[in-house]
Coordinates of C-alpha atoms and ligand atoms in Angstrom, one line a residue:
M1 CA 8.5 0.1 -3.3
C2 CA 9.8 -1.6 -6.4
G3 CA 8.2 -4.6 -8.2
I4 CA 10.0 -7.8 -8.9
A5 CA 9.1 -10.4 -11.4
G6 CA 10.5 -13.7 -12.7
Y7 CA 9.5 -16.3 -15.2
T8 CA 10.6 -19.8 -16.2
G9 CA 8.7 -22.0 -18.6
E10 CA 8.1 -22.6 -22.3
R11 CA 6.7 -19.2 -23.3
N12 CA 8.3 -16.0 -24.3
A13 CA 9.9 -14.6 -21.1
P14 CA 10.4 -11.0 -22.2
K15 CA 6.7 -10.6 -23.0
I16 CA 5.5 -12.3 -19.9
L17 CA 7.9 -10.3 -17.7
F18 CA 7.0 -6.9 -19.2
D19 CA 3.3 -7.8 -18.8
M20 CA 3.9 -8.7 -15.1
L21 CA 5.8 -5.5 -14.6
K22 CA 2.8 -3.5 -15.9
K23 CA 0.8 -5.1 -13.1
L24 CA 3.4 -4.3 -10.5
E25 CA 4.0 -0.7 -11.7
Y26 CA 2.0 0.7 -8.8
R27 CA 5.0 -0.3 -6.7
G28 CA 7.3 2.0 -8.5
Y29 CA 7.7 3.4 -12.0
D30 CA 10.8 5.6 -12.3
S31 CA 12.7 2.9 -14.3
A32 CA 12.3 -0.7 -15.4
G33 CA 14.3 -3.5 -16.8
V34 CA 14.4 -7.2 -17.8
A35 CA 17.2 -9.7 -18.0
C36 CA 16.8 -13.0 -19.9
F37 CA 19.1 -15.9 -21.0
Y38 CA 19.7 -16.1 -24.6
E39 CA 22.3 -18.3 -26.4
G40 CA 24.3 -18.9 -23.2
K41 CA 24.4 -15.2 -22.2
T42 CA 22.4 -12.9 -20.0
I43 CA 20.9 -10.1 -22.0
V44 CA 19.9 -7.1 -19.9
S45 CA 17.6 -4.3 -21.1
R46 CA 16.8 -1.5 -18.7
G47 CA 16.4 2.2 -18.5
K48 CA 14.7 5.2 -17.0
G49 CA 11.0 5.7 -17.5
K50 CA 7.7 3.8 -17.1
V51 CA 7.4 0.2 -18.0
D52 CA 5.8 0.9 -21.4
E53 CA 8.5 3.4 -22.4
V54 CA 11.3 1.0 -21.5
R55 CA 9.5 -1.8 -23.2
K56 CA 9.0 0.2 -26.4
R57 CA 12.7 0.9 -26.8
S58 CA 13.9 -2.5 -25.7
K59 CA 15.5 -4.9 -28.1
I60 CA 14.9 -7.8 -25.7
N61 CA 11.3 -8.1 -27.0
D62 CA 12.6 -9.9 -30.1
L63 CA 14.6 -12.6 -28.1
D64 CA 13.2 -16.1 -28.0
S65 CA 14.1 -16.6 -24.3
K66 CA 12.1 -18.8 -21.8
I67 CA 13.6 -17.6 -18.5
G68 CA 14.3 -14.2 -17.0
I69 CA 13.9 -11.7 -14.2
A70 CA 12.5 -8.1 -14.2
H71 CA 12.1 -5.0 -12.0
T72 CA 10.1 -1.8 -11.9
R73 CA 11.8 0.7 -9.6
W74 CA 11.0 3.3 -7.0
A75 CA 14.3 5.0 -6.3
T76 CA 15.8 4.8 -2.8
H77 CA 19.6 4.9 -3.4
G78 CA 20.6 6.8 -6.5
E79 CA 18.3 9.0 -8.7
P80 CA 16.1 7.4 -11.4
S81 CA 18.6 6.9 -14.3
D82 CA 19.5 4.2 -16.9
E83 CA 22.6 3.3 -14.8
N84 CA 20.6 2.9 -11.6
S85 CA 17.8 0.8 -13.2
H86 CA 17.7 -2.9 -12.3
P87 CA 18.7 -5.6 -13.1
H88 CA 22.3 -5.2 -12.0
S89 CA 25.2 -7.5 -12.8
D90 CA 28.7 -8.3 -11.6
C91 CA 31.9 -7.5 -13.4
T92 CA 31.8 -10.7 -15.4
K93 CA 28.1 -10.4 -16.3
Q94 CA 27.6 -13.9 -15.1
F95 CA 25.3 -13.0 -12.2
T96 CA 22.3 -10.7 -12.5
V97 CA 20.0 -9.5 -9.7
C98 CA 16.8 -7.5 -9.1
H99 CA 16.1 -6.3 -5.6
N100 CA 13.4 -4.6 -3.6
G101 CA 14.3 -3.2 -0.2
I102 CA 17.4 -1.5 1.3
V103 CA 20.8 -3.0 1.8
E104 CA 21.8 -1.0 4.9
N105 CA 25.4 -2.1 4.9
Y106 CA 26.0 -1.5 1.2
K107 CA 28.6 1.2 1.8
E108 CA 30.9 -1.0 3.7
L109 CA 30.3 -3.9 1.3
R110 CA 31.0 -1.7 -1.7
E111 CA 34.2 -0.4 -0.1
E112 CA 35.4 -4.0 0.6
L113 CA 34.5 -5.2 -2.9
T114 CA 36.0 -2.1 -4.6
A115 CA 39.3 -2.8 -2.7
R116 CA 39.2 -6.3 -4.2
G117 CA 38.9 -4.9 -7.7
H118 CA 35.2 -4.9 -8.4
K119 CA 33.9 -2.0 -10.6
F120 CA 30.6 -0.5 -9.8
L121 CA 28.5 1.2 -12.5
S122 CA 25.6 2.6 -10.4
Q123 CA 24.9 4.4 -7.2
T124 CA 22.5 1.7 -6.0
D125 CA 22.8 -0.4 -2.9
T126 CA 21.6 -3.4 -5.0
E127 CA 24.7 -3.5 -7.1
V128 CA 26.8 -4.9 -4.3
I129 CA 24.7 -8.2 -4.4
P130 CA 25.8 -9.6 -7.8
H131 CA 29.4 -8.5 -7.0
L132 CA 29.2 -10.3 -3.6
I133 CA 28.0 -13.5 -5.4
E134 CA 30.8 -13.1 -7.9
E135 CA 33.3 -12.7 -5.1
I136 CA 32.1 -15.8 -3.2
Y137 CA 31.4 -18.1 -6.2
T138 CA 33.5 -21.2 -6.6
G139 CA 31.3 -23.1 -9.0
N140 CA 28.0 -23.5 -7.1
F141 CA 25.4 -20.7 -7.7
E142 CA 23.1 -21.7 -4.7
T143 CA 26.0 -21.8 -2.2
A144 CA 27.4 -18.4 -3.4
F145 CA 23.9 -16.8 -3.4
V146 CA 23.1 -18.0 0.1
S147 CA 26.5 -16.8 1.5
A148 CA 26.1 -13.4 -0.2
V149 CA 22.5 -13.0 1.1
K150 CA 23.7 -13.8 4.6
K151 CA 26.1 -10.8 4.4
L152 CA 23.3 -8.4 3.7
R153 CA 21.8 -6.2 6.5
G154 CA 18.4 -4.5 5.9
S155 CA 15.5 -5.7 3.9
F156 CA 15.3 -7.6 0.6
A157 CA 13.2 -9.5 -1.8
L158 CA 15.7 -10.8 -4.4
V159 CA 15.6 -12.6 -7.7
A160 CA 19.0 -13.7 -9.2
I161 CA 20.2 -15.6 -12.2
D162 CA 23.5 -17.1 -13.2
S163 CA 24.3 -17.6 -16.9
C164 CA 26.1 -20.9 -16.0
S165 CA 22.9 -22.2 -14.4
P166 CA 20.4 -21.3 -17.2
D167 CA 17.5 -23.3 -16.0
E168 CA 16.9 -21.7 -12.6
I169 CA 16.1 -18.5 -10.7
L170 CA 17.1 -18.1 -7.1
V171 CA 15.0 -16.0 -4.8
A172 CA 15.2 -14.8 -1.2
R173 CA 13.3 -12.7 1.2
K174 CA 13.7 -10.7 4.3
E175 CA 11.0 -8.1 5.2
S176 CA 10.0 -7.4 1.6
P177 CA 7.2 -9.4 0.0
L178 CA 7.8 -12.1 -2.6
I179 CA 5.4 -14.8 -3.9
I180 CA 5.8 -17.7 -6.3
G181 CA 3.0 -18.4 -8.8
I182 CA 2.7 -22.1 -9.6
G183 CA 1.8 -23.0 -13.2
I184 CA 1.9 -26.2 -15.2
G185 CA 5.4 -26.5 -16.7
E186 CA 6.1 -22.9 -15.8
N187 CA 6.5 -20.8 -12.6
F188 CA 6.3 -17.1 -11.9
I189 CA 7.9 -14.9 -9.2
A190 CA 6.4 -11.6 -8.2
S191 CA 6.3 -9.0 -5.4
D192 CA 2.5 -9.3 -5.3
T193 CA -0.3 -11.6 -6.4
P194 CA -2.0 -9.3 -8.9
A195 CA 1.0 -9.8 -11.2
V196 CA 0.4 -13.5 -11.5
L197 CA -3.4 -13.7 -11.3
S198 CA -4.0 -13.9 -15.0
E199 CA -1.7 -16.9 -15.2
T200 CA -2.4 -18.8 -12.0
K201 CA -4.2 -18.6 -8.7
K202 CA -1.9 -21.0 -6.9
V203 CA 0.8 -19.3 -5.0
I204 CA 3.5 -20.0 -2.4
I205 CA 4.2 -17.1 -0.1
L206 CA 7.9 -16.8 0.8
E207 CA 8.4 -15.9 4.5
D208 CA 11.3 -14.0 6.0
L209 CA 14.7 -15.7 5.8
E210 CA 13.6 -18.2 3.3
Y211 CA 15.1 -18.7 -0.2
G212 CA 14.1 -20.7 -3.2
I213 CA 15.3 -22.4 -6.3
I214 CA 12.7 -21.9 -9.0
K215 CA 12.8 -24.1 -12.2
K216 CA 10.0 -24.5 -14.8
N217 CA 8.9 -27.8 -13.3
S218 CA 9.9 -27.5 -9.6
V219 CA 10.0 -25.1 -6.7
S220 CA 12.2 -25.8 -3.8
I221 CA 12.1 -23.6 -0.7
K222 CA 14.7 -23.7 2.1
R223 CA 15.6 -21.8 5.2
L224 CA 18.4 -19.3 4.8
D225 CA 20.0 -20.0 8.2
T226 CA 20.0 -23.8 8.1
G227 CA 19.7 -24.7 4.4
L228 CA 17.0 -27.2 5.4
P229 CA 14.2 -27.7 2.9
L230 CA 10.7 -26.6 3.8
E231 CA 7.3 -28.0 3.0
K232 CA 5.4 -24.9 1.9
A233 CA 1.6 -24.7 1.5
V234 CA 0.3 -23.8 -1.9
Q235 CA -2.5 -21.2 -1.4
D236 CA -5.5 -20.7 -3.6
I237 CA -6.0 -17.0 -4.3
K238 CA -9.7 -16.2 -4.6
W239 CA -9.4 -12.8 -6.2
D240 CA -10.9 -12.5 -9.6
V241 CA -8.5 -11.5 -12.5
K242 CA -11.0 -8.7 -13.5
A243 CA -10.7 -7.3 -10.0
A244 CA -7.1 -6.4 -10.7
E245 CA -7.9 -4.8 -14.1
K246 CA -9.3 -1.5 -15.2
E247 CA -12.6 -2.7 -16.6
G248 CA -13.2 0.3 -18.9
F249 CA -12.5 3.0 -16.3
D250 CA -9.9 5.6 -17.4
H251 CA -7.9 4.9 -14.3
Y252 CA -7.6 2.3 -11.5
M253 CA -8.3 5.1 -9.0
L254 CA -11.7 5.9 -10.5
K255 CA -12.5 2.2 -10.7
E256 CA -11.5 1.8 -7.1
I257 CA -13.6 4.8 -6.0
F258 CA -16.6 3.1 -7.8
E259 CA -15.8 0.0 -5.7
E260 CA -16.4 1.9 -2.5
P261 CA -20.0 0.6 -2.2
A262 CA -18.6 -2.9 -2.5
A263 CA -15.9 -2.1 0.1
V264 CA -18.6 -1.5 2.7
K265 CA -20.5 -4.7 1.7
N266 CA -17.3 -6.7 1.9
A267 CA -16.2 -5.3 5.2
L268 CA -19.5 -6.4 6.6
K269 CA -18.6 -10.0 5.6
G270 CA -15.9 -9.9 8.3
L271 CA -18.4 -9.3 11.1
D272 CA -17.9 -12.7 12.8
D273 CA -14.1 -12.2 12.9
I274 CA -14.7 -8.6 14.1
K275 CA -17.0 -9.8 17.0
A276 CA -14.4 -12.4 18.0
A277 CA -11.6 -9.8 18.0
A278 CA -13.9 -7.4 20.0
K279 CA -14.4 -10.0 22.6
K280 CA -10.6 -10.3 23.1
L281 CA -10.1 -6.6 22.9
S282 CA -12.5 -5.9 25.6
K283 CA -10.1 -7.6 28.1
Y284 CA -7.4 -5.0 27.4
G285 CA -7.2 -1.7 29.3
R286 CA -5.3 0.2 26.6
I287 CA -5.8 0.1 22.8
Y288 CA -3.5 1.6 20.3
I289 CA -4.4 1.9 16.6
V290 CA -1.2 1.9 14.5
A291 CA -0.9 2.7 10.8
C292 CA 0.6 5.0 8.2
G293 CA -0.9 7.6 5.8
T294 CA -4.4 7.0 4.7
A295 CA -4.7 3.9 6.9
S296 CA -3.8 6.0 9.9
Y297 CA -6.7 8.3 9.1
A298 CA -9.0 5.3 9.0
G299 CA -7.4 4.5 12.3
L300 CA -8.4 7.9 13.6
V301 CA -12.0 7.3 12.5
G302 CA -11.7 4.1 14.7
K303 CA -10.4 6.1 17.7
Y304 CA -13.3 8.5 17.5
V305 CA -15.9 5.7 17.3
F306 CA -14.3 4.0 20.3
E307 CA -14.4 7.3 22.2
R308 CA -18.0 7.9 21.2
F309 CA -18.8 4.7 23.2
G310 CA -16.6 5.7 26.1
I311 CA -13.7 3.4 25.2
C312 CA -10.2 4.7 25.3
A313 CA -8.2 4.2 22.0
E314 CA -5.2 6.1 20.7
T315 CA -4.2 6.3 17.1
V316 CA -0.5 6.7 16.5
I317 CA 1.4 6.9 13.2
A318 CA 3.6 3.8 12.9
S319 CA 6.8 5.6 12.2
E320 CA 6.4 7.4 15.6
F321 CA 4.9 4.6 17.5
R322 CA 7.8 2.2 16.8
Y323 CA 10.4 4.6 18.3
S324 CA 8.4 6.1 21.2
T325 CA 4.8 4.9 22.1
V326 CA 6.0 1.3 21.8
N327 CA 7.8 1.9 25.1
T328 CA 4.5 2.1 26.9
T329 CA 3.2 -1.3 25.5
D330 CA 3.0 -4.5 27.5
K331 CA 0.8 -7.5 27.9
K332 CA -2.1 -5.3 29.2
C333 CA -2.3 -3.5 25.9
A334 CA -3.7 -4.3 22.5
V335 CA -2.5 -3.0 19.2
I336 CA -4.8 -2.7 16.1
A337 CA -2.6 -2.5 13.1
V338 CA -4.3 -1.1 10.0
S339 CA -2.8 -1.7 6.6
Q340 CA -4.1 -2.2 3.0
S341 CA -0.9 -4.0 1.8
G342 CA 0.1 -5.6 5.1
E343 CA 3.7 -4.9 4.0
T344 CA 4.3 -1.3 5.3
A345 CA 7.7 -1.4 6.9
D346 CA 6.9 1.0 9.8
T347 CA 3.6 -0.7 10.6
L348 CA 5.3 -4.1 10.6
A349 CA 8.2 -2.9 12.8
S350 CA 5.7 -1.4 15.3
V351 CA 3.8 -4.6 15.5
K352 CA 7.0 -6.7 16.0
E353 CA 8.2 -4.4 18.8
A354 CA 4.8 -4.3 20.6
K355 CA 4.5 -8.1 20.2
N356 CA 7.9 -8.6 21.8
R357 CA 6.6 -6.6 24.8
G358 CA 3.6 -8.9 25.1
A359 CA 0.9 -6.8 23.5
Y360 CA -2.1 -8.5 21.8
I361 CA -2.0 -7.7 18.0
V362 CA -5.0 -7.7 15.8
S363 CA -4.7 -6.6 12.2
V364 CA -7.2 -4.8 10.0
V365 CA -5.8 -5.7 6.6
N366 CA -6.7 -6.1 3.0
A367 CA -3.9 -8.2 1.4
V368 CA -4.5 -11.9 2.3
G369 CA -1.2 -13.7 3.2
S370 CA 0.7 -10.4 3.7
S371 CA 3.5 -10.1 6.3
L372 CA 1.2 -8.4 8.8
T373 CA -1.3 -11.3 8.7
R374 CA 1.5 -13.6 9.8
L375 CA 2.6 -11.4 12.6
A376 CA -0.8 -10.6 14.1
D377 CA -2.5 -12.8 16.7
D378 CA -5.8 -12.3 14.9
N379 CA -6.6 -10.9 11.5
I380 CA -9.7 -9.0 10.4
Y381 CA -9.8 -8.8 6.6
A382 CA -11.4 -5.8 4.9
Y383 CA -12.0 -7.9 1.8
S384 CA -11.8 -4.8 -0.4
G385 CA -10.1 -6.7 -3.2
P386 CA -6.8 -5.7 -5.0
E387 CA -6.1 -2.0 -4.8
I388 CA -3.8 -1.0 -7.7
A389 CA -3.9 2.9 -7.8
V390 CA -1.2 4.3 -5.6
A391 CA -3.6 6.5 -3.8
S392 CA -5.7 4.4 -1.4
T393 CA -9.5 5.0 -1.7
K394 CA -11.7 1.9 -1.4
A395 CA -9.3 0.4 1.1
Y396 CA -9.8 3.5 3.3
V397 CA -13.6 3.0 3.1
G398 CA -13.1 -0.7 3.9
Q399 CA -10.8 0.1 6.9
A400 CA -13.1 2.8 8.3
T401 CA -16.1 0.5 8.0
T402 CA -14.2 -2.4 9.7
L403 CA -13.0 -0.2 12.5
T404 CA -16.4 1.3 13.1
L405 CA -17.8 -2.3 13.3
L406 CA -15.0 -3.3 15.7
A407 CA -15.7 -0.3 18.0
L408 CA -19.4 -1.0 17.8
S409 CA -18.9 -4.7 18.7
E410 CA -16.6 -3.9 21.6
A411 CA -19.1 -1.4 22.9
R412 CA -21.8 -4.1 22.8
E413 CA -19.4 -6.6 24.4
L414 CA -18.7 -4.1 27.3
G415 CA -22.5 -3.4 27.6
K416 CA -22.0 0.2 26.6
I417 CA -24.7 0.1 23.9
T418 CA -27.9 -1.9 23.6
E419 CA -28.4 -4.6 21.0
A420 CA -31.2 -2.6 19.5
Y421 CA -28.8 0.4 19.0
Q422 CA -26.2 -1.9 17.5
N423 CA -28.7 -3.3 15.0
E424 CA -29.9 0.1 14.1
I425 CA -26.4 1.1 13.1
L426 CA -25.8 -2.2 11.3
D427 CA -29.0 -1.6 9.3
D428 CA -27.8 1.8 8.3
L429 CA -24.5 0.4 7.3
H430 CA -26.3 -2.2 5.1
R431 CA -27.9 0.8 3.3
M432 CA -24.6 2.6 3.0
P433 CA -23.6 1.1 -0.4
D434 CA -26.7 2.6 -2.0
K435 CA -25.9 6.0 -0.4
I436 CA -22.4 5.9 -1.7
N437 CA -23.8 5.1 -5.1
M438 CA -25.9 8.2 -4.9
V439 CA -22.7 10.3 -4.4
L440 CA -21.0 8.5 -7.3
N441 CA -24.0 9.5 -9.5
E442 CA -23.1 13.1 -8.7
R443 CA -19.7 12.7 -10.4
E444 CA -20.3 15.2 -13.2
H445 CA -21.2 17.9 -10.7
I446 CA -18.2 17.1 -8.6
K447 CA -16.0 17.1 -11.7
K448 CA -17.3 20.5 -12.7
L449 CA -16.5 21.9 -9.3
A450 CA -13.0 20.4 -9.4
L451 CA -12.4 22.0 -12.8
Q452 CA -13.5 25.4 -11.6
L453 CA -11.0 25.2 -8.7
R454 CA -8.2 23.5 -10.7
D455 CA -5.9 26.5 -10.7
C456 CA -6.1 27.3 -6.9
K457 CA -2.7 27.1 -5.3
S458 CA -3.8 26.1 -1.8
F459 CA -6.8 24.3 -0.2
F460 CA -7.9 24.0 3.4
Y461 CA -10.0 21.1 4.7
L462 CA -11.9 21.4 8.0
G463 CA -13.7 18.7 10.0
R464 CA -14.5 18.0 13.5
R465 CA -14.3 14.9 15.7
L466 CA -15.2 11.9 13.5
N467 CA -14.8 13.9 10.3
Y468 CA -11.5 15.5 11.2
P469 CA -10.0 12.3 9.7
T470 CA -12.2 12.8 6.6
A471 CA -10.7 16.3 6.2
L472 CA -7.2 14.8 6.6
E473 CA -7.9 12.1 4.0
G474 CA -9.4 14.6 1.6
A475 CA -6.3 16.9 1.9
L476 CA -3.9 14.0 1.6
K477 CA -5.6 12.7 -1.6
L478 CA -5.5 16.1 -3.2
K479 CA -1.8 16.6 -2.3
E480 CA -0.6 13.3 -3.5
I481 CA -2.4 13.1 -6.9
S482 CA -2.7 16.8 -7.8
Y483 CA 0.5 18.2 -6.3
V484 CA -1.5 21.1 -4.8
H485 CA -0.9 22.3 -1.3
A486 CA -3.7 21.2 1.0
E487 CA -4.0 21.3 4.8
A488 CA -6.5 19.8 7.1
Y489 CA -7.4 21.1 10.5
P490 CA -10.0 20.3 13.2
G491 CA -12.5 23.1 12.8
G492 CA -11.8 24.4 16.3
E493 CA -8.1 25.0 15.5
L494 CA -8.7 27.4 12.7
K495 CA -8.4 30.5 14.8
H496 CA -5.3 29.2 16.5
G497 CA -3.1 30.0 13.5
P498 CA -4.2 28.8 10.1
L499 CA -6.8 31.6 9.8
A500 CA -3.9 33.9 8.9
L501 CA -3.6 32.1 5.6
L502 CA -7.1 32.6 4.5
E503 CA -7.8 35.3 1.9
K504 CA -10.1 35.9 -1.0
G505 CA -10.8 32.8 -3.1
V506 CA -8.9 30.3 -1.0
P507 CA -11.1 27.1 -1.1
V508 CA -12.0 25.8 2.3
I509 CA -13.7 22.4 2.1
C510 CA -15.8 21.9 5.2
V511 CA -17.0 18.4 6.2
A512 CA -20.2 19.3 7.9
P513 CA -22.5 16.4 8.9
N514 CA -25.9 17.0 10.5
D515 CA -24.8 16.3 14.1
D516 CA -24.6 18.0 17.4
L517 CA -21.4 19.9 16.3
K518 CA -23.1 21.3 13.2
E519 CA -23.4 24.8 14.7
K520 CA -19.8 24.8 15.8
M521 CA -18.8 23.9 12.3
E522 CA -21.1 26.7 11.0
S523 CA -19.2 29.2 13.2
N524 CA -15.9 27.9 11.7
M525 CA -17.3 28.4 8.2
Q526 CA -18.3 32.0 9.2
E527 CA -14.8 32.7 10.3
A528 CA -13.5 31.6 6.9
R529 CA -16.2 33.4 5.0
A530 CA -15.4 36.6 6.8
R531 CA -11.9 36.4 5.2
K532 CA -13.6 36.0 1.8
A533 CA -12.5 32.4 1.5
T534 CA -14.5 30.2 -0.9
I535 CA -16.5 27.7 1.3
I536 CA -17.4 24.3 -0.1
R537 CA -19.5 22.2 2.2
V538 CA -19.7 18.4 2.2
A539 CA -23.2 18.2 3.7
E540 CA -26.7 17.0 3.1
D541 CA -27.4 20.4 1.5
G542 CA -23.8 21.2 0.5
E543 CA -22.0 22.0 -2.7
L544 CA -20.7 18.4 -2.3
K545 CA -24.0 16.8 -1.5
V546 CA -24.4 13.6 0.6
P547 CA -27.5 11.6 1.6
V548 CA -28.7 11.4 5.1
C549 CA -27.0 8.9 7.4
D550 CA -26.4 8.3 11.1
P551 CA -23.6 10.8 12.0
I552 CA -21.5 7.9 13.4
L553 CA -21.3 6.5 9.9
S554 CA -20.7 9.9 8.2
P555 CA -16.9 9.3 7.8
I556 CA -17.6 6.4 5.5
L557 CA -19.9 8.4 3.3
Y558 CA -18.5 11.9 3.4
V559 CA -15.1 10.9 2.2
V560 CA -16.5 9.7 -1.2
P561 CA -17.1 13.1 -2.8
L562 CA -13.6 14.1 -1.6
H563 CA -12.0 11.1 -3.3
L564 CA -13.9 12.0 -6.5
F565 CA -13.0 15.7 -6.1
A566 CA -9.2 14.9 -5.8
Y567 CA -9.5 12.5 -8.8
Y568 CA -11.1 15.1 -11.1
L569 CA -8.8 17.9 -10.0
S570 CA -5.8 15.6 -10.8
T571 CA -7.1 14.5 -14.2
G572 CA -8.2 18.1 -14.9
K573 CA -4.5 19.1 -14.5
G574 CA -3.4 16.4 -16.9
I575 CA -1.8 14.3 -14.2
D576 CA -2.0 10.5 -14.1
P577 CA -3.6 9.9 -10.7
D578 CA -2.7 6.2 -10.7
K579 CA 1.0 7.0 -10.7
P580 CA 1.7 10.2 -8.7
R581 CA 5.3 11.4 -8.8
N582 CA 7.7 10.3 -6.1
L583 CA 5.3 7.8 -4.5
A584 CA 4.8 4.1 -4.6
K585 CA 2.0 2.0 -3.3
S586 CA 3.6 -0.3 -0.8
V587 CA 6.1 1.4 1.4
T588 CA 8.3 -1.6 2.3
V589 CA 11.3 0.5 3.4
E590 CA 11.6 2.7 6.4
Ligands
LIG601 C1 -2.3 7.4 0.5 C2 -1.8 6.1 0.7 C3 -0.8 5.8 1.7 C4 -1.0 4.5 2.4 C5 0.1 4.2 3.4 C6 -0.1 2.9 4.2 O1 -3.3 7.4 -0.5 O2 -2.1 5.1 0.0 O3 -0.8 6.9 2.7 O4 -2.2 4.5 3.1 O5 1.3 4.1 2.7 O6 -0.2 1.8 3.4 P1 -0.8 0.5 3.8 O7 -2.2 0.7 4.1 O8 -0.5 -0.5 2.7 O9 -0.1 0.1 5.1

């Protein structure tokens, strides 16, 4: 949902800013821009297109500027166009701003400012911000910036510069992430840590309703409401720079699928925290698992594992939970919030609402220091490492593993399973990385199958119980990176409607583990075969082959060929799977 960058120091700002934008491009890539100070003026270069395209045609590269701000956009208000690209400036071009989030009251602000003679050049909500600063300014940038920010409703991460204060960048945050990377004689501002990792591992995380004055040798953070200075902790980020780079893979997505074995290993590292959370969870009568998209499918895996052990758990999509299910939460209930980024707006809003009603909140999260981790009572980190590709893959495997461990630990806590059984599953989970590697070694075969089916217009995915979420995840991945229609159903639902859509050659991908529902799944496949559909089984002896594993762990393994299948179908169609159209990685707006 838009990436923001800022730099102040002794090096070439345009170069550093474009490099940072490249690392933030997963947050949005329909347009980009940079603004830098040069010879007493703010020079802005921006336009429609991906970062590299904008960079190529930009004259700003030649400027010897040491300070500036930048943005890569995922359009909310106003189509992707040169005019709607950030940075945006006021009428006098003194103030320039980049923004991530949504200014909800921009229409009324724009009307007021227009009535006072301000001229707007874009359709964006953001453009009201520099004009507001201009309107309020009486000689002090910080005072005008803070007053302007206080007038905004909605969510924002902001970076702003003033050509009359050429040694500082002002930043502010409410509900959209922003971090400050601390260097020596230089400082960096970014929406996310991977953008600064190659320069520094020391970061300050800006919290909601804080603002900052960033200079090359100082960082000062204050509260927006009181103006009082804050002592902020500088955190050491442990992620390796390489972890946020492609390392010879054609795409981040492929690299991240190849990190799925490590995602299982790393999730196991959280076992102590998982057991501690399970102990607390066992005291709550009701458990909700709340998440969006792929994370919600991992949440569904969690629900089925809880249910397998006779524990009630309901998985609810966050955008629904926050407006309905939340009414049923109270202090007798626990909410497990699942999120890779820890910044998804609907998930955060659900958690805030449930917390206000007294619910216990535990997160299953990947991004350390994200907003969710600060809202939750307890955090369980998946430790999957930075995920850059827009389509989530290794994080799903990490989340599904973590939730399986959580359900297992709680079942043990409640005496619903024996220690011996728990250890048996744990042993099988320790063997899981090798099993995933066996699937990854089949990639050429999976690629061949994907290429054979490349021109099909519609796919169906079937799964039952624990692997219904596997089917949902397989279908979502195909939709988002291949732009092909795909639907997932629980096997038993086929004859209640969707069967009418099956005809000769329609691919039906059936997730068929070797469990007690195998025969039921076989009947569902027969129903599809009878309509001459093309059946592709994910099974021990399937067209998409998987090694033997305990059925309770099958969602973690069976999803791997589906991730590879979607990847190869996408690249086979000539699509860049790292940057699917209309999507962004971190959905920080509602
Ligand atoms: C799909 C995908 C999204 C995310 C969803 C939640 O591949 O990546 O559906 O899973 O936007 O994001 P997080 O996990 O960051 O809350």
